[in-house]
Amino acid sequence: MYIFDSHAHYDDCSFDEDREKLIEELKNNNVIGVLNCGSSLEGAVSSVDLSETYDFFYAAVGIHPEHADEVNDNTIYKIRELAKSPKVKAIGEIGLDYYWDQNPPKEVQKETFIKQMKLAKELNLPVVIHDRDAHKDTLDIMKMFPEVIGVVHCFSGSVEFARECLSLGYYIGFTGVVTFKNAKKILDVAKVVPDDKILVETDCPYMAPTPFRGERNRSDYIKHIIEKMAEIRNMSEEEIGNQVISNVRKLLKI
């Protein structure tokens, strides 16, 4: 089974001690693609560096909502410059996160999200959207930019919200959460998303699937997500595996 991880963070400090060795292992374990997503300006720079070092790595550049108050015109300029690399395939990870009280105010998050959606429109790049406890505001901003498509990563909404996102042309990203015992809501979503709109991702080092829950996640663990998705959707693992690779290549124009 070949694997394309549509959302990872190998720039994270939890990989500092063995990053090079681990990436070599991934390549030997049939991981043929990784989209490394920046969460901060530093993370965006690191993502581009990784993509230019490893042939099967690609980069998304953007500022996560937890850093929304750090974004100004100079930040947007720097992201635009980073996006000139041919290995940059998306603007992300961008969006809204109302879960953590210590995150910047909602209005600041929305302003930063809109700035980065404008950039994606300008550059004709897809977006990688982070949405946590902010479904309505996220959808409202997505609707402001009908020319932009992308993926709602680590999807956590309802079937109804998924259908709204799909109607705008977005893909739905599934993580190891689909393998958790208490994951009824996301299983309902996984049953109804069309084949050509499914992506699979680790969000590593976070969200490791069962049987590795609680450990540091890595891209080759996606096989457990594919096994579960095949079971849910009554497809073979090969069918779902080939489909998600086709989907991510189409979205990222690879």
Coordinates of C-alpha atoms in Angstrom, one line a residue:
M1 CA 0.0 0.0 0.0
Y2 CA 1.3 3.4 -1.0
I3 CA 0.7 6.4 1.3
F4 CA 0.4 10.2 0.7
D5 CA 0.1 12.0 4.0
S6 CA -1.9 15.2 3.2
H7 CA -1.0 17.0 6.5
A8 CA 2.1 16.6 8.7
H9 CA 4.4 18.7 10.9
Y10 CA 7.9 17.2 10.6
D11 CA 9.3 20.6 11.5
D12 CA 8.0 20.0 15.0
C13 CA 10.6 19.8 17.8
S14 CA 9.5 16.2 18.7
F15 CA 11.4 15.1 15.5
D16 CA 14.6 17.0 16.2
E17 CA 16.5 14.0 17.5
D18 CA 15.8 11.5 14.7
R19 CA 14.1 13.5 11.8
E20 CA 16.5 12.4 9.1
K21 CA 16.4 8.7 10.1
L22 CA 12.6 8.7 10.4
I23 CA 12.1 10.3 7.0
E24 CA 14.3 7.7 5.4
E25 CA 12.2 5.0 7.1
L26 CA 9.0 6.6 5.7
K27 CA 10.4 6.4 2.2
N28 CA 11.3 2.7 2.7
N29 CA 7.7 2.1 4.1
N30 CA 5.9 3.2 0.9
V31 CA 5.2 6.8 1.9
I32 CA 5.4 8.5 -1.5
G33 CA 4.2 11.9 -0.5
V34 CA 4.0 14.2 2.5
L35 CA 2.5 17.7 2.7
N36 CA 4.3 19.5 5.5
C37 CA 2.2 22.3 6.8
G38 CA 3.5 25.5 8.4
S39 CA 1.8 26.8 11.5
S40 CA 4.0 29.8 12.1
L41 CA 6.3 31.8 9.9
E42 CA 9.3 29.8 11.3
G43 CA 7.3 26.6 10.6
A44 CA 6.5 27.7 7.0
V45 CA 10.2 28.3 6.4
S46 CA 11.1 24.9 7.8
S47 CA 8.4 23.2 5.7
V48 CA 9.9 24.7 2.5
D49 CA 13.3 23.6 3.6
L50 CA 12.0 20.0 4.2
S51 CA 10.3 20.0 0.8
E52 CA 13.5 21.2 -1.0
T53 CA 15.6 18.6 0.9
Y54 CA 13.4 15.5 0.3
D55 CA 11.9 14.8 -3.1
F56 CA 8.7 13.3 -1.7
F57 CA 7.9 16.2 0.6
Y58 CA 5.8 19.2 -0.4
A59 CA 5.0 22.4 1.6
A60 CA 2.0 24.4 2.7
V61 CA 2.9 27.9 4.0
G62 CA 0.6 29.9 6.4
I63 CA -0.1 31.0 9.9
H64 CA -2.2 28.9 12.3
P65 CA -4.9 30.8 14.2
E66 CA -3.1 30.5 17.5
H67 CA -0.5 32.9 16.0
A68 CA -3.1 35.2 14.3
D69 CA -2.0 38.2 16.3
E70 CA 1.5 38.0 14.9
V71 CA 0.3 38.5 11.3
N72 CA 0.9 41.8 9.5
D73 CA 1.6 43.0 6.0
N74 CA 5.2 42.0 6.3
T75 CA 4.2 38.5 7.4
I76 CA 1.9 38.1 4.3
Y77 CA 4.8 39.4 2.1
K78 CA 7.1 36.7 3.5
I79 CA 4.5 34.0 3.0
R80 CA 4.0 35.2 -0.6
E81 CA 7.8 35.0 -1.1
L82 CA 8.0 31.5 0.3
A83 CA 5.2 30.4 -2.0
K84 CA 7.4 31.1 -5.0
S85 CA 9.1 27.7 -4.3
P86 CA 7.8 25.1 -6.8
K87 CA 7.5 22.7 -3.9
V88 CA 4.9 25.0 -2.2
K89 CA 1.5 23.5 -3.1
A90 CA -0.9 25.2 -0.7
I91 CA -1.5 28.1 1.8
G92 CA -1.9 26.6 5.3
E93 CA -2.4 25.8 8.0
I94 CA -4.9 28.7 8.3
G95 CA -8.3 29.1 9.9
L96 CA -10.0 29.5 13.2
D97 CA -9.6 27.9 16.6
Y98 CA -12.1 29.0 19.3
Y99 CA -11.3 26.0 21.6
W100 CA -8.4 27.5 23.5
D101 CA -9.1 30.6 25.6
Q102 CA -5.5 31.7 25.3
N103 CA -5.8 32.0 21.5
P104 CA -6.0 35.5 20.0
P105 CA -9.5 37.2 20.0
K106 CA -12.0 35.8 17.4
E107 CA -12.0 39.1 15.4
V108 CA -8.2 39.0 15.1
Q109 CA -8.3 35.3 14.0
K110 CA -11.0 36.1 11.4
E111 CA -9.0 39.1 10.0
T112 CA -5.8 36.9 9.7
F113 CA -7.8 34.1 8.1
I114 CA -9.3 36.5 5.5
K115 CA -5.9 37.9 4.7
Q116 CA -4.5 34.5 4.0
M117 CA -7.6 33.4 1.9
K118 CA -7.0 36.6 -0.2
L119 CA -3.4 35.5 -0.7
A120 CA -4.5 32.0 -1.8
K121 CA -6.9 33.6 -4.3
E122 CA -4.1 35.8 -5.6
L123 CA -1.7 32.9 -6.0
N124 CA -4.3 30.4 -7.2
L125 CA -3.3 27.9 -4.5
P126 CA -5.6 25.6 -2.5
V127 CA -5.9 26.1 1.3
V128 CA -5.4 23.9 4.3
I129 CA -8.1 24.9 6.8
H130 CA -8.0 24.4 10.6
D131 CA -11.4 24.7 12.1
R132 CA -12.0 24.0 15.8
D133 CA -15.2 25.0 17.5
A134 CA -15.7 27.6 14.8
H135 CA -17.8 25.9 12.2
K136 CA -20.1 28.8 11.3
D137 CA -17.4 31.5 11.1
T138 CA -15.1 29.2 9.1
L139 CA -17.9 28.5 6.6
D140 CA -18.8 32.1 6.3
I141 CA -15.2 33.0 5.4
M142 CA -14.9 30.1 3.0
K143 CA -18.0 31.4 1.2
M144 CA -16.4 34.8 0.8
F145 CA -13.9 33.2 -1.5
P146 CA -15.7 30.9 -4.0
E147 CA -12.7 30.8 -6.3
V148 CA -10.6 29.1 -3.5
I149 CA -10.8 25.4 -2.7
G150 CA -8.8 23.2 -0.3
V151 CA -9.2 20.8 2.5
V152 CA -10.9 21.1 5.9
H153 CA -8.2 19.2 7.8
C154 CA -8.8 17.0 10.8
F155 CA -12.5 17.4 10.2
S156 CA -14.5 17.6 13.4
G157 CA -17.9 18.9 12.2
S158 CA -21.3 17.3 11.6
V159 CA -22.5 15.6 8.4
E160 CA -24.4 18.8 7.6
F161 CA -21.3 20.9 8.0
A162 CA -19.4 18.4 5.8
R163 CA -22.0 18.8 3.1
E164 CA -21.7 22.6 3.2
C165 CA -18.0 22.3 2.7
L166 CA -18.3 19.8 -0.1
S167 CA -20.8 22.1 -1.9
L168 CA -18.0 24.7 -2.0
G169 CA -15.7 22.2 -3.6
Y170 CA -13.6 21.4 -0.5
Y171 CA -12.1 18.1 0.4
I172 CA -12.5 16.5 3.9
G173 CA -9.4 15.4 5.8
F174 CA -9.6 12.3 8.0
T175 CA -7.1 11.6 10.8
G176 CA -6.5 8.7 13.2
V177 CA -9.6 9.9 15.1
V178 CA -11.6 7.6 12.8
T179 CA -10.0 4.6 14.6
F180 CA -11.0 5.8 18.1
K181 CA -13.7 3.9 19.9
N182 CA -15.8 7.0 20.8
A183 CA -15.6 8.6 17.3
K184 CA -19.2 8.2 16.2
K185 CA -19.6 11.7 14.7
I186 CA -16.6 11.5 12.3
L187 CA -17.6 7.9 11.3
D188 CA -21.0 9.3 10.2
V189 CA -19.1 11.8 8.1
A190 CA -16.8 9.2 6.7
K191 CA -19.7 7.2 5.4
V192 CA -21.2 10.1 3.3
V193 CA -18.2 12.0 1.8
P194 CA -17.9 11.2 -1.9
D195 CA -14.9 9.0 -2.9
D196 CA -13.3 11.8 -4.8
K197 CA -13.3 14.2 -1.8
I198 CA -11.6 12.1 0.8
L199 CA -8.1 12.9 2.1
V200 CA -6.2 11.0 4.8
E201 CA -3.6 12.6 7.1
T202 CA -1.6 12.1 10.3
D203 CA -1.4 15.7 11.7
C204 CA 1.8 14.2 13.1
P205 CA 3.3 14.2 15.7
Y206 CA -0.3 14.4 17.0
M207 CA -3.5 12.3 16.6
A208 CA -1.8 8.8 16.3
P209 CA -4.4 6.2 15.3
T210 CA -5.2 3.1 17.3
P211 CA -3.1 1.0 18.2
F212 CA -0.6 3.9 18.6
R213 CA -2.9 6.3 20.3
G214 CA -1.0 8.6 22.6
E215 CA 2.4 8.0 20.9
R216 CA 4.2 10.2 18.4
N217 CA 2.5 9.9 15.1
R218 CA 4.2 9.3 11.7
S219 CA 3.1 9.0 8.1
D220 CA 3.3 5.2 7.7
Y221 CA 0.6 4.9 10.4
I222 CA -1.9 6.1 7.8
K223 CA -2.4 2.4 6.9
H224 CA -4.5 2.1 10.0
I225 CA -6.7 5.0 8.9
I226 CA -7.1 3.5 5.4
E227 CA -8.0 0.1 7.0
K228 CA -10.8 1.8 9.0
M229 CA -12.0 3.9 6.1
A230 CA -12.2 0.8 3.9
E231 CA -14.2 -1.0 6.6
I232 CA -16.6 2.0 7.0
R233 CA -17.1 2.5 3.3
N234 CA -17.2 -1.1 2.3
M235 CA -14.3 -0.8 -0.1
S236 CA -11.0 -2.6 -0.4
E237 CA -7.9 -1.1 1.2
E238 CA -6.3 -0.9 -2.2
E239 CA -9.3 1.0 -3.6
I240 CA -9.4 3.6 -0.8
G241 CA -5.6 3.9 -0.8
N242 CA -5.4 4.6 -4.6
Q243 CA -8.4 7.0 -4.4
V244 CA -6.9 9.2 -1.7
I245 CA -3.6 9.4 -3.5
S246 CA -5.4 10.4 -6.7
N247 CA -7.4 13.0 -4.7
V248 CA -4.4 14.7 -3.0
R249 CA -2.5 14.8 -6.3
K250 CA -5.5 16.5 -8.0
L251 CA -5.9 19.1 -5.2
L252 CA -2.2 20.0 -4.9
K253 CA -1.7 19.7 -8.7
I254 CA 1.2 17.2 -8.4

